Coordinates of C-alpha atoms and ligand atoms in Angstrom, one line a residue:
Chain A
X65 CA -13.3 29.9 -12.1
X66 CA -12.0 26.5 -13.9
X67 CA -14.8 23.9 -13.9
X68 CA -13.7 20.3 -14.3
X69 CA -16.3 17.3 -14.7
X70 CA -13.7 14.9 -12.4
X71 CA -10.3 15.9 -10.4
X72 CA -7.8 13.4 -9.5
X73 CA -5.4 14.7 -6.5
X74 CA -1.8 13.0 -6.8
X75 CA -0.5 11.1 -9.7
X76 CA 1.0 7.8 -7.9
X77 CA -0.3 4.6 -9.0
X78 CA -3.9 5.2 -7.3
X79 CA -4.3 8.7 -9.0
X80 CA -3.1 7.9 -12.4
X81 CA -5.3 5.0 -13.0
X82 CA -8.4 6.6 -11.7
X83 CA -7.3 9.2 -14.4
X84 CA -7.0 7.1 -17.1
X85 CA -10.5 4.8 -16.1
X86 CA -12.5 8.1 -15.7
X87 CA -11.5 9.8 -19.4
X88 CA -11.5 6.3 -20.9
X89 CA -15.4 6.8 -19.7
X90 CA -15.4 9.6 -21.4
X91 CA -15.3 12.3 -18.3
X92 CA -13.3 15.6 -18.7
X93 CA -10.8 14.9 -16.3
X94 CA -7.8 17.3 -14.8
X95 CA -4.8 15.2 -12.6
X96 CA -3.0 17.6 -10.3
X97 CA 0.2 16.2 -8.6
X98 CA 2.1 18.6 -6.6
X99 CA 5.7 17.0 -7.5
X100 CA 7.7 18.2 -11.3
X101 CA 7.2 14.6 -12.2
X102 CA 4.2 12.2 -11.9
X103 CA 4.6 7.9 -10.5
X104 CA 4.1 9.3 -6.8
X105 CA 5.9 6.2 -5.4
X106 CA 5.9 3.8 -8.5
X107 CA 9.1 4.8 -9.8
X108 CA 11.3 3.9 -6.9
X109 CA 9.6 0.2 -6.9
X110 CA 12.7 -1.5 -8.7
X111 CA 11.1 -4.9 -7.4
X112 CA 9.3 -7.1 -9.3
X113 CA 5.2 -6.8 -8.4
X114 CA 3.5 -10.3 -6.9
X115 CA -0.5 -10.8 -7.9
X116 CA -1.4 -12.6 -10.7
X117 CA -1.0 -12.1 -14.6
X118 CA -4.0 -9.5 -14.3
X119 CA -2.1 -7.8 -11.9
X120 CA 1.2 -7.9 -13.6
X121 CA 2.8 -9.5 -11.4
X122 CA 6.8 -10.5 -12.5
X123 CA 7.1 -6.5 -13.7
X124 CA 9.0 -4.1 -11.9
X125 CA 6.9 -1.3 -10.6
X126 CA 9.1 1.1 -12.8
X127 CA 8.3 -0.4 -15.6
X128 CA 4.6 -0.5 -14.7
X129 CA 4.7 3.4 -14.4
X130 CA 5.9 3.8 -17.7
X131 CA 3.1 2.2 -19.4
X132 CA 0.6 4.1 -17.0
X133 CA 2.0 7.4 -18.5
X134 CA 2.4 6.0 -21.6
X135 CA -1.8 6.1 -21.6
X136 CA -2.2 8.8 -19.6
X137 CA -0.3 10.5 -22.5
X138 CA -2.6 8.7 -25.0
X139 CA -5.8 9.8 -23.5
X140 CA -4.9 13.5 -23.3
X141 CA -5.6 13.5 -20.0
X142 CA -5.1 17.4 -18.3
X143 CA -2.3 17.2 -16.1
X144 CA -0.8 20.0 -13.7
X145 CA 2.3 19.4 -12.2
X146 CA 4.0 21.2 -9.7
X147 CA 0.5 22.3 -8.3
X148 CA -0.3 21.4 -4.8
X149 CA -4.3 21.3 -3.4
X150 CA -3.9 23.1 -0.3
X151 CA -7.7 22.9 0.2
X152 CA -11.4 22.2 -0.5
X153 CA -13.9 24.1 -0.1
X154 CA -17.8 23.5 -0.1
X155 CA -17.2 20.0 -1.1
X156 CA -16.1 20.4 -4.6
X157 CA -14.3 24.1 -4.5
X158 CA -10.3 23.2 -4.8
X159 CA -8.0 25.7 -4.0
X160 CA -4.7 24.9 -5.9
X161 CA -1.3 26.4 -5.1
X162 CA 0.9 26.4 -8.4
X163 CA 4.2 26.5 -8.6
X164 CA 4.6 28.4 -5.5
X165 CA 3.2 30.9 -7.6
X166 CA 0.2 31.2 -8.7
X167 CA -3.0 30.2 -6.9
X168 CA -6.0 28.5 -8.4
X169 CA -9.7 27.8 -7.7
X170 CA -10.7 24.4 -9.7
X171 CA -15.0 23.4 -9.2
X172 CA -15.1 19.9 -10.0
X173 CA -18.3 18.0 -10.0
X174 CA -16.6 15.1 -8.7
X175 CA -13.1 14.8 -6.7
X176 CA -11.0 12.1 -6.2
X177 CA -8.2 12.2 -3.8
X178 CA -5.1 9.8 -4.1
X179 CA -2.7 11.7 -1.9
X180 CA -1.0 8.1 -0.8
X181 CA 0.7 8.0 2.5
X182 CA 3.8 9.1 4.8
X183 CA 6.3 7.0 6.7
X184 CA 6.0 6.8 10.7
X185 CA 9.6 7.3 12.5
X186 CA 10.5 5.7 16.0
X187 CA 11.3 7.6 18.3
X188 CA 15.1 7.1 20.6
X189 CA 17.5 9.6 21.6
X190 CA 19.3 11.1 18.5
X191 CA 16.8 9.8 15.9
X192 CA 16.4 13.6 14.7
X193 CA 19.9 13.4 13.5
X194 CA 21.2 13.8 9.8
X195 CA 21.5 10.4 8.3
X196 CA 18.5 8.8 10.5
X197 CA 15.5 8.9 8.1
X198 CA 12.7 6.6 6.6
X199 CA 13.4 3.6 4.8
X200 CA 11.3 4.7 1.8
X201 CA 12.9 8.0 1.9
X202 CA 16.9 5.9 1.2
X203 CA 14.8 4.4 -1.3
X204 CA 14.0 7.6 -3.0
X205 CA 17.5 8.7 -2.5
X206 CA 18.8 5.3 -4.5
X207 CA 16.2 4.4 -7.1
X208 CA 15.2 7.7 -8.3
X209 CA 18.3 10.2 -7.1
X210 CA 20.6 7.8 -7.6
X211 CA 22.7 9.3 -4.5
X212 CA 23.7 6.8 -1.7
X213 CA 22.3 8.0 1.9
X214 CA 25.4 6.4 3.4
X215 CA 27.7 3.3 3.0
X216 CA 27.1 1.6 6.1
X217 CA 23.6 1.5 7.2
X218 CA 21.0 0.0 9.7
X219 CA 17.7 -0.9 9.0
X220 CA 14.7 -0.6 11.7
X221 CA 12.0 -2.9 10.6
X222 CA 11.7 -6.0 8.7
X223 CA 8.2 -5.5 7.2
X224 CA 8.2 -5.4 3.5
X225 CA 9.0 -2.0 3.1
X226 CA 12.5 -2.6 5.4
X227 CA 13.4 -6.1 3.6
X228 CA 12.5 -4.7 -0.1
X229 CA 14.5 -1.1 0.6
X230 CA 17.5 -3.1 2.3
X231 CA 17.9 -5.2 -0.7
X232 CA 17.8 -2.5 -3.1
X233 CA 20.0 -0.9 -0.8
X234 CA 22.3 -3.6 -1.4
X235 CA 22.1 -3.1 -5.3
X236 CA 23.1 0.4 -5.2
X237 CA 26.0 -0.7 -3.3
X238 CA 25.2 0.4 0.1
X239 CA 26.4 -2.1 3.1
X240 CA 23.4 -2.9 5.4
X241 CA 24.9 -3.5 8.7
X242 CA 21.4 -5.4 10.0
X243 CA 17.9 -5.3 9.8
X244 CA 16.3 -4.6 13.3
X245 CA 12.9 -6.2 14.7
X246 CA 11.5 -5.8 17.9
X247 CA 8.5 -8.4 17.3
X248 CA 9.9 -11.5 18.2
X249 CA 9.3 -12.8 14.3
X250 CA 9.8 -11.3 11.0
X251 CA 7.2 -9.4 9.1
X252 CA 7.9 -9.4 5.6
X253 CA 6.8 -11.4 2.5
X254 CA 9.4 -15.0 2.5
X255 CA 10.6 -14.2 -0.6
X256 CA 12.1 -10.6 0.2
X257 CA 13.2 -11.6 3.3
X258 CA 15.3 -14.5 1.7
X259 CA 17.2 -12.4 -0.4
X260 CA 18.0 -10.0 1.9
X261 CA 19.5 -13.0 4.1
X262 CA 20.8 -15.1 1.4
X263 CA 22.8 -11.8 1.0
X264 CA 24.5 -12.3 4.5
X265 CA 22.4 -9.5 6.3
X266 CA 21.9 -10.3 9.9
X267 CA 18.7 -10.2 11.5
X268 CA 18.1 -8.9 15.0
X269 CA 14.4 -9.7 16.2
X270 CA 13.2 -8.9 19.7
X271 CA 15.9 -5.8 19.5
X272 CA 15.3 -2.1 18.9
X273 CA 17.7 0.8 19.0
X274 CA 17.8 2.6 22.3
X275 CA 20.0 5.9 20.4
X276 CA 21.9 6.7 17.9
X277 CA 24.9 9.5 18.2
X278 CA 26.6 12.0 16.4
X279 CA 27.4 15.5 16.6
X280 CA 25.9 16.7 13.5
X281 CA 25.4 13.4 11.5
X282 CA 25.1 9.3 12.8
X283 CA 28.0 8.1 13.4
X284 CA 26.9 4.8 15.8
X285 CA 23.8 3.4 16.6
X286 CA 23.5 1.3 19.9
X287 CA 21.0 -1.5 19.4
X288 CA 19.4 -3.6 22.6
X289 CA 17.8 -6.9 22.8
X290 CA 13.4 -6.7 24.5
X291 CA 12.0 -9.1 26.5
X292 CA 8.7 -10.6 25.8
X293 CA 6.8 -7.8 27.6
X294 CA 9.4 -5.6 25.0
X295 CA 11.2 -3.8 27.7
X296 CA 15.0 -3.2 27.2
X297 CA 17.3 -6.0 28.9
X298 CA 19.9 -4.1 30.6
X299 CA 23.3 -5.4 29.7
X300 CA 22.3 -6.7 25.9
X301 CA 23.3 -3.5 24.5
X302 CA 26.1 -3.2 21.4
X303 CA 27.0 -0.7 19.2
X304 CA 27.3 -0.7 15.5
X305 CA 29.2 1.6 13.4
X306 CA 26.9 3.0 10.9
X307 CA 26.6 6.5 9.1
X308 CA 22.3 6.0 8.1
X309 CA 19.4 4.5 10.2
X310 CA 16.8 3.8 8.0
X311 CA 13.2 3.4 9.8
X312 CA 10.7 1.4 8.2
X313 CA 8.0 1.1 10.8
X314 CA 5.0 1.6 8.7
X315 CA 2.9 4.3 6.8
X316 CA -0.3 6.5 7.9
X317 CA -2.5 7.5 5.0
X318 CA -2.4 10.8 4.3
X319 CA -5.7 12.2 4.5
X320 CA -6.2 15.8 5.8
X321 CA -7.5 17.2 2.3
X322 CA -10.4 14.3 3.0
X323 CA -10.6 15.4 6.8
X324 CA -10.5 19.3 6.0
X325 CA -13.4 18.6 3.4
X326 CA -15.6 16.9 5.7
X327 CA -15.0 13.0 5.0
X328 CA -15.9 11.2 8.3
X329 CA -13.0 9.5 9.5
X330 CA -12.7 5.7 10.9
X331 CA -9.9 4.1 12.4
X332 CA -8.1 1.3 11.1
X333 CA -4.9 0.2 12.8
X334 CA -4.7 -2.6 9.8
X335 CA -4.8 0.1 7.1
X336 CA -2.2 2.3 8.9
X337 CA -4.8 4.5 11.2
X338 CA -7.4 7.2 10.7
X339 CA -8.8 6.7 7.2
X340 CA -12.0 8.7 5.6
X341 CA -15.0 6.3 5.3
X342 CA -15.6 4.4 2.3
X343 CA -17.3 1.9 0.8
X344 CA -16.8 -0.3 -1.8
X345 CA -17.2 2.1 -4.6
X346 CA -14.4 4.2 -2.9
X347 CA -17.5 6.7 -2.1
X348 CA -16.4 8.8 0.9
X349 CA -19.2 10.2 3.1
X350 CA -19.1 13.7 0.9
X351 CA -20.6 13.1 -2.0
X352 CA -18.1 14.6 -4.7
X353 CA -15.4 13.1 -3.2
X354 CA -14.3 9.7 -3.8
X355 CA -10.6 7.9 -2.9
X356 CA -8.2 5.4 -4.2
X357 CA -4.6 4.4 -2.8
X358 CA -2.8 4.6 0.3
X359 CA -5.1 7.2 1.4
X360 CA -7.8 4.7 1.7
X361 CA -5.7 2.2 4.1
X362 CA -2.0 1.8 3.5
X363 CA -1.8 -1.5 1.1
X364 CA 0.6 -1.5 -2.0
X365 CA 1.0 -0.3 -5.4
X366 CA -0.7 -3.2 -6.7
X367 CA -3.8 -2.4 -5.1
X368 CA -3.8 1.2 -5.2
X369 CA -3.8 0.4 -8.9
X370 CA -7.0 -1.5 -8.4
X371 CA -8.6 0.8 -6.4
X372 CA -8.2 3.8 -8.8
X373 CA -9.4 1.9 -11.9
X374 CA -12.3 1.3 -9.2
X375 CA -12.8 4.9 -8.0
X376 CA -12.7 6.3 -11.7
X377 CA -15.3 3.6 -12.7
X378 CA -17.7 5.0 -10.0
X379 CA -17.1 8.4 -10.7
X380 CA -17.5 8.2 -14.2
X381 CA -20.9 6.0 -13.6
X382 CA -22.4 8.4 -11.2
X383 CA -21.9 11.1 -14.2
X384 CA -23.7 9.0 -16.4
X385 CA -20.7 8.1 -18.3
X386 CA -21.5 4.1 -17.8
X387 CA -25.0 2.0 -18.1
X388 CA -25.9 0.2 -15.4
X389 CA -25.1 -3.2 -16.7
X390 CA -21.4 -2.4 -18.1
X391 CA -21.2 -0.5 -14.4
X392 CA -21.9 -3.8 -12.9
X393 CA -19.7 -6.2 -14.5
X394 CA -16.6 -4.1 -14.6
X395 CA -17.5 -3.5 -10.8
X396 CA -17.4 -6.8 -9.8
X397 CA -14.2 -7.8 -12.3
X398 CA -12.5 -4.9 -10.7
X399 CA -13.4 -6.3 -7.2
X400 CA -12.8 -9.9 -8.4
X401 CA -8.9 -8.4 -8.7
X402 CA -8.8 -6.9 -5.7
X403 CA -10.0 -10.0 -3.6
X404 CA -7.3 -11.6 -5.2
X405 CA -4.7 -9.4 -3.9
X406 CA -6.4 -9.3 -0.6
X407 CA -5.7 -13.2 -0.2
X408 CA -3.1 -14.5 1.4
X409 CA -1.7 -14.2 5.1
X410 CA -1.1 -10.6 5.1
X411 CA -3.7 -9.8 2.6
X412 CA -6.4 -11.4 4.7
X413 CA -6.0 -8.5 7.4
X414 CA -6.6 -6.0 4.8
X415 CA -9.4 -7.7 3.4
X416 CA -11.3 -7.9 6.5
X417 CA -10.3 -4.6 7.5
X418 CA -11.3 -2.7 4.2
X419 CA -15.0 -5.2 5.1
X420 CA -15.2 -3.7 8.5
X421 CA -15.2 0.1 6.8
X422 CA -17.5 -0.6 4.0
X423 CA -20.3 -2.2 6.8
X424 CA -20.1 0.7 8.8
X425 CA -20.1 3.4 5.6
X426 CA -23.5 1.4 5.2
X427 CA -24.3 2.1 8.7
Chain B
X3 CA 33.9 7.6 -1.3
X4 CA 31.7 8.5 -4.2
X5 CA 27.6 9.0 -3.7
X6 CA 26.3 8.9 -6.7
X7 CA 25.1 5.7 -8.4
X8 CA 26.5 5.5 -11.9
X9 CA 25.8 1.9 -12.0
X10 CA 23.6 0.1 -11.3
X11 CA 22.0 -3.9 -11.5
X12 CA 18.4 -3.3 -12.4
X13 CA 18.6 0.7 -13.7
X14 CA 21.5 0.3 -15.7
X15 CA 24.7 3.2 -16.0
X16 CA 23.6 6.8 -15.1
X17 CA 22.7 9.1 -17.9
X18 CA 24.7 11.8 -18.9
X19 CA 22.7 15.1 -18.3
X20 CA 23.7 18.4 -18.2
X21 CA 25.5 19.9 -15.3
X22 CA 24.0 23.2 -13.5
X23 CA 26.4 25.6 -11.3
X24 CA 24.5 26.2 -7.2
X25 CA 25.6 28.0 -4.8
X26 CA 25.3 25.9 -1.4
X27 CA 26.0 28.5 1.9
X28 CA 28.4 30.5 -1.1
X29 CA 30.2 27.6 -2.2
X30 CA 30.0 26.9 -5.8
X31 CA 28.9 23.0 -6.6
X32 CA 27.7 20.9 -9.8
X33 CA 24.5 19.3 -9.9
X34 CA 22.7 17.4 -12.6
X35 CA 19.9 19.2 -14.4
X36 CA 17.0 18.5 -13.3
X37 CA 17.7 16.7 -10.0
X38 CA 16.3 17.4 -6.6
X39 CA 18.3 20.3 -4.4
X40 CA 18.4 17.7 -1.4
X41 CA 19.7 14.5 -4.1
X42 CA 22.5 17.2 -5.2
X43 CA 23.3 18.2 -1.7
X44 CA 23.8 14.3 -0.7
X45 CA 25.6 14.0 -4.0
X46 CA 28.5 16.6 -2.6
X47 CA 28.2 15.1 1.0
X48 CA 26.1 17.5 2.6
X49 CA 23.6 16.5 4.5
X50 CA 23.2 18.9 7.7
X51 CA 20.3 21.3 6.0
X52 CA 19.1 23.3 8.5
X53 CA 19.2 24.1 12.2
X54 CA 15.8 24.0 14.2
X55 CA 13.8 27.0 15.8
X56 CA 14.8 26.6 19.5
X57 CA 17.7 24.7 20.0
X58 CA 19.6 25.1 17.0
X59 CA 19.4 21.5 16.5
X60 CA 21.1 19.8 13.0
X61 CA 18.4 18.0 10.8
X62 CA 18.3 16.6 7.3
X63 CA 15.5 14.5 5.4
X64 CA 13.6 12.5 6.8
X65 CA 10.4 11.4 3.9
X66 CA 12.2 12.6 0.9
X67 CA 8.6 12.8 -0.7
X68 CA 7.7 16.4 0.6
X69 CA 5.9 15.4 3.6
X70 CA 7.4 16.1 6.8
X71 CA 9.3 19.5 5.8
X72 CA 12.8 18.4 7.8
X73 CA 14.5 19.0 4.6
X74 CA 13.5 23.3 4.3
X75 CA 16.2 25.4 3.4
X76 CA 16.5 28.9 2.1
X77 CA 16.2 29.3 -1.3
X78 CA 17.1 32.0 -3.9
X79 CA 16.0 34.3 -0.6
X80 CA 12.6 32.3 -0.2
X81 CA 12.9 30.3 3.5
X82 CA 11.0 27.0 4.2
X83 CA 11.7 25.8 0.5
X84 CA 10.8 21.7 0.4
X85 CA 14.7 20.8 -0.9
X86 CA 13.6 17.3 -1.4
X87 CA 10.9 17.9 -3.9
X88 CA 12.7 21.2 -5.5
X89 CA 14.7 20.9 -8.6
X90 CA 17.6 22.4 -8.8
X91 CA 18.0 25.3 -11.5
X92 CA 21.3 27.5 -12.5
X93 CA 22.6 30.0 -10.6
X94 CA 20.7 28.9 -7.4
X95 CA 21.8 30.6 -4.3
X96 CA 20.9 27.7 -1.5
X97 CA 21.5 28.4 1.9
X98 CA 21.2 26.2 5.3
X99 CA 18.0 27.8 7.0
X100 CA 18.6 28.6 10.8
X101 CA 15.1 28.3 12.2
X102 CA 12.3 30.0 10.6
X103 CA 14.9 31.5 8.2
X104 CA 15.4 34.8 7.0
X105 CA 12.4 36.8 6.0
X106 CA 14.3 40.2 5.5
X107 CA 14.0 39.7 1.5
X108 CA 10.0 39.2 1.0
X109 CA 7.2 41.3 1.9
X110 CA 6.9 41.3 6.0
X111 CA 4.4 38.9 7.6
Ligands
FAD135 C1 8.5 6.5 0.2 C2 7.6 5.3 0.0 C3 8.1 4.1 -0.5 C4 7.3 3.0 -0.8 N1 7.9 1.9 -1.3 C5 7.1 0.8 -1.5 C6 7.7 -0.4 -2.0 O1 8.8 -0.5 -2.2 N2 6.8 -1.5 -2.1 C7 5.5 -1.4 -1.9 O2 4.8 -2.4 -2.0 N3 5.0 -0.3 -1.4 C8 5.7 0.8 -1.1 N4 5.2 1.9 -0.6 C9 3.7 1.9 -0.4 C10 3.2 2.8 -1.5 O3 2.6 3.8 -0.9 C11 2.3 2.1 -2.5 O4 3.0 1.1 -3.2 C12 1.7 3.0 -3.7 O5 2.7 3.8 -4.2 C13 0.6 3.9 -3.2 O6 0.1 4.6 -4.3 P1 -0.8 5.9 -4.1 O7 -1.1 6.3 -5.5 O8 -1.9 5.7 -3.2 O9 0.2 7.0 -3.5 P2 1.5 7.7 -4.0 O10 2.3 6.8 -4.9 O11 2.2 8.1 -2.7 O12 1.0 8.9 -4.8 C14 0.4 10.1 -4.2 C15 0.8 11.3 -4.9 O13 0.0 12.4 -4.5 C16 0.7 13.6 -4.3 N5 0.1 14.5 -3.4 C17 -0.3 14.2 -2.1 N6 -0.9 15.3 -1.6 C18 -1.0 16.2 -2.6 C19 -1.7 17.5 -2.7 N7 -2.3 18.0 -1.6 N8 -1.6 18.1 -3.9 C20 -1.0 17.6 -4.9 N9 -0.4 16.4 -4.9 C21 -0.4 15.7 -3.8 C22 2.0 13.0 -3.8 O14 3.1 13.9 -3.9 C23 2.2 11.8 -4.7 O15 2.9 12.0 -5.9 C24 6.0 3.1 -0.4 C25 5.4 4.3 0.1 C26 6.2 5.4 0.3 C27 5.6 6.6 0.9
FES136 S1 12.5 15.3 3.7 FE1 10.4 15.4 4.2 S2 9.7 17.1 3.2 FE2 11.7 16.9 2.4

C-alpha cells in the first residue's frame, strides 16, 4: 500500500493551492486529479478576477492557473493525473482508479477533498436535446476546446456564470440571441452584465423557456413571460431560432466522496445545497478529512483559492508542520482575505452562510 | 459554417498541433492531438452521441467536465467512455453508444 502524509483530491484552483500551502509546510503531499490536465475550472476563466491586489484581482483566471502550476512544478509536488478517487475507505483508505486501468489503494494521514461542483439543468420539454447544455459546459467547449457549441444561442440565467459565459460567447464569435431570467431582476455582478448589454444582447426577466424542439438537435426554443407568482401567462409565448440553450441556473457542490466517507452533511441553499460540515479551518466532522473549493459551498475561483491555501495550512499544522504562533497569524491573514471577498452584496450571503456552518460544526 | 476557434480576442490564433486520424461510427475524421473526443466530434458537427436505454432518445453533453456522463460513447470496443474528458488518440474507433452499449468485446458482467 502507498502511504502519503497529505492527499489533495482535484487539482482546480481549491486543490492546487492546498497542494502547494501543505508541501510549502513541508508535508509529503500527492495531488490526484482525475482529468489529463490539471486548472479543474481555472483555465476556462478568460475574465479578469475582482478582489483586491492580494487577490489578484485585474488577472485573468488563465493566467492565474499558470502561475499556480508554475509552483506546483517548483515544489515537486506528486501529481497523478488521469486517476479518479472512486472511494474512501476507513477514513483515510483511498481507493484510486487510474487510467481506467489500473486500481490503487493510497493511506493518507490526512485527506483533503477539492472535487468543486456541477451545473444544475432546468427542466422543459426537449431540454435533453443535443445542443441544450450548461452554460459552463459552452464555456468549456470555447475557452479551452476552442469549438463553437452553435452560432445562434440562448442563454437561461443571468447570474454570473450566464452574463460572464455569454460574453465570452460573444468573443468566440457565437451570436447570443438573449439572456433569459425568470426573477423579475437580474442576478449578476453590474459590471458583467454591462458588457453583455452594451453588446446589444437583450434581456428577458420574468420569462423562462416552456420547450425547446428538434428532432435530433435544437432547432427553436419557445420562451414565455411569468407572473409575479411565476406561473406562465398564456398568450406571451414567442419563439426564437436558435441551434444551443445554454442553462446557467446554478451549481451543487460535489460532495459524495465526503458523504461516502462519513462527513456529516448540512444544507445550505446559499452555498448551492447539501455541503459536508466545516468549520473555519475547513475541518470536516472526519478527522483526516478536510475541504477547500466549491465542494465546501459553491463561491468562485477566487475563494476557492483562499480556502485551499487555508485547508493546506490546517492540515499541515495539525501534522506538526507549523508552530502555533506562525499557525495563528497566517490563519487569521488567510481569513482576513477571505472576509474580504465575502463583502459586498452578493458576498454577504456567503459570508453569513459559511458563519451559520462553522456555529453548528461547533455545536 | 466553421466550429473551430482559430481566433480569438483574449486567447490569441489557434496553435498548430498535430492532426490524429478517428474513426467516428466508420467514418474517417481529423482531430487535433491531444484534444477531447467530444471537442473533435463538435469540431466536425456532430453532436448526437448516443441514444438512451429505453426510448432511444438523442443526447449529447450536457457538463462537459465529466460529471453527468450524457456524453458516453463506445470507445475502441469499451461502452460508457466519458467523451468529454477523453483525449482523443490515433486510430481511435469511436462509435455512437445505443443504450448501455455493446458489451460483446469485454469479459461478461
Ligand atoms: C463548468 C464550470 C464553469 C465555471 N465558470 C466560472 C466562471 O466563469 N467564473 C466564476 O467565478 N466561477 C465559475 N465557476 C465556478 C467554479 O467552480 C470556481 O470558480 C472554481 O473553479 C472552483 O474551484 P474548485 O477547485 O473548488 O473546483 P474545480 O475547479 O471544479 O476543480 C475540481 C477538480 O477536481 C476533479 N475531481 C472531482 N472529483 C474527483 C475525483 N473523485 N477524483 C479525481 N478528481 C476529481 C475535477 O475533475 C476538477 O478538475 C465554474 C464552475 C464550473 C463547474
Ligand atoms: S458531458 Fe457530462 S460527462 Fe461528459
Amino acid at each position: 500500500m502507498i502511504q502519503r502524509e497529505v492527499v489533495v483530491v482535484g487539482a482546480g484552483p481549491a486543490g492546487l493551492c492546498a497542494s502547494i500551502e501543505a508541501r510549502r509546510k513541508g508535508a509529503e503531499v500527492l495531488l490526484i486529479d482525475e482529468n489529463s490536465r490539471p486548472g479543474g475550472q481555472l483555465f476556462k476563466q478568460i475574465h479578469k478576477f475582482f478582489g483586491s491586489k492580494d487577490h489578484k484581482a485585474g488577472i485573468r483566471g488563465i493566467n492565474i492557473g499558470t502561475q499556480l502550476l508554475k509552483d506546483a512544478q517548483q515544489l515537486n509536488i506528486e501529481t497523478w493525473l488521469g486517476c479518479e478517487v472512486c472511494g474512501i475507505f476507513d477514513e483515510n483508505e483511498l481507493w484510486v482508479v487510474c487510467n481506467r486501468d489500473r486500481s490503487v489503494r493510497v493511506k493518507a494521514e490526512r485527506i483533503i477533498l477539492a472535487t468543486g461542483a456541477m451545473e444544475n439543468s432546468v427542466n422543459f420539454p426537449g431540454w435533453t436535446l443535443p445542443g441544450v447544455m450548461g452554460a459552463g459546459a459552452a464555456q468549456t467547449m470555447i475557452n479551452l476546446h476552442r469549438v463553437k457549441p452553435g452560432d445562434n444561442i440562448l442563454m437561461v440565467g443571468s447570474g454570473n456564470v450566464g452574463v460572464i459565459v455569454s460574453y465570452q460567447l460573444l468573443q468566440a464569435g457565437c451570436n447570443v440571441v438573449g439572456i433569459v431570467e425568470a426573477a423579475p431582476q437580474l442576478g449578476g455582478y453590474g459590471v458583467h452584465t454591462a458588457k453583455v448589454r452594451r453588446a446589444g444582447v437583450p434581456f428577458y426577466t420574468s420569462h423562462t423557456v416552456k420547450k425547446a424542439e428538434g428532432v435530433d438537435h435544437v432547432r427553436s426554443a419557445t420562451v414565455v413571460k411569468l407572473d409575479p407568482a411565476w406561473n406562465q401567462i398564456e398568450g406571451s409565448e414567442f419563439t426564437v431560432s436558435v441551434d444551443t440553450i445554454c442553462i446557467a441556473a446554478g451549481l451543487t457542490p460535489l460532495a459524495e466522496l465526503a458523504f461516502a466517507s462519513g462527513c456529516e452533511p448540512v444544507y445550505s441553499p446559499v452555498l448551492g445545497g447539501m455541503v459536508p460540515l466545516h468549520d473555519d479551518h475547513m475541518h470536516t466532522s472526519v478527522s483526516s478529512i478536510y475541504i477547500a473549493g466549491d465542494i465546501s459551498g459553491v463561491e468562485e475561483a477566487s475563494t476557492a483559492m483562499e480556502e485551499g491555501r487555508l485547508a493546506g495550512l490546517s492540515a499541515s499544522h495539525s501534522l506538526g508542520y507549523v508552530d502555533k504562533d506562525k499557525f495563528q497569524k497566517e490563519f487569521s491573514q488567510a481569513v482576513g482575505r477571505l472576509n474580504v471577498l465575502r463583502s459586498g452584496l452578493f458576498g454577504q450571503k456567503r459570508l453569513k452562510a459559511k458563519e451559520e456552518i462553522f456555529t453548528k460544526k461547533k455545536g | 459554417m466553421e466550429k473551430r476557434i482559430t481566433d480569438h480576442p483574449v486567447l490569441g490564433p489557434l496553435e498548430d498541433v498535430k492532426k490524429v486520424t478517428i474513426f467516428v461510427d466508420g467514418e474517417l475524421l481529423e482531430a487535433r492531438e491531444g484534444e477531447m473526443i467530444a471537442a473533435a466530434l463538435f469540431a466536425n458537427g456532430r453532436q448526437y452521441l448516443r441514444k438512451t436505454v429505453k426510448r432511444h432518445e438523442p443526447r449529447g453533453i450536457y457538463c462537459a467536465i465529466g460529471r453527468c456522463t450524457d456524453c458516453v460513447m463506445m470507445v475502441n470496443g469499451v461502452p460508457n467512455v466519458r467523451t468529454c474528458i477523453t483525449e482523443v488518440q490515433e486510430g481511435m474507433d469511436i462509435r455512437t453508444q445505443d443504450g448501455l452499449g455493446d458489451w460483446s468485446d469485454g469479459e461478461t458482467v
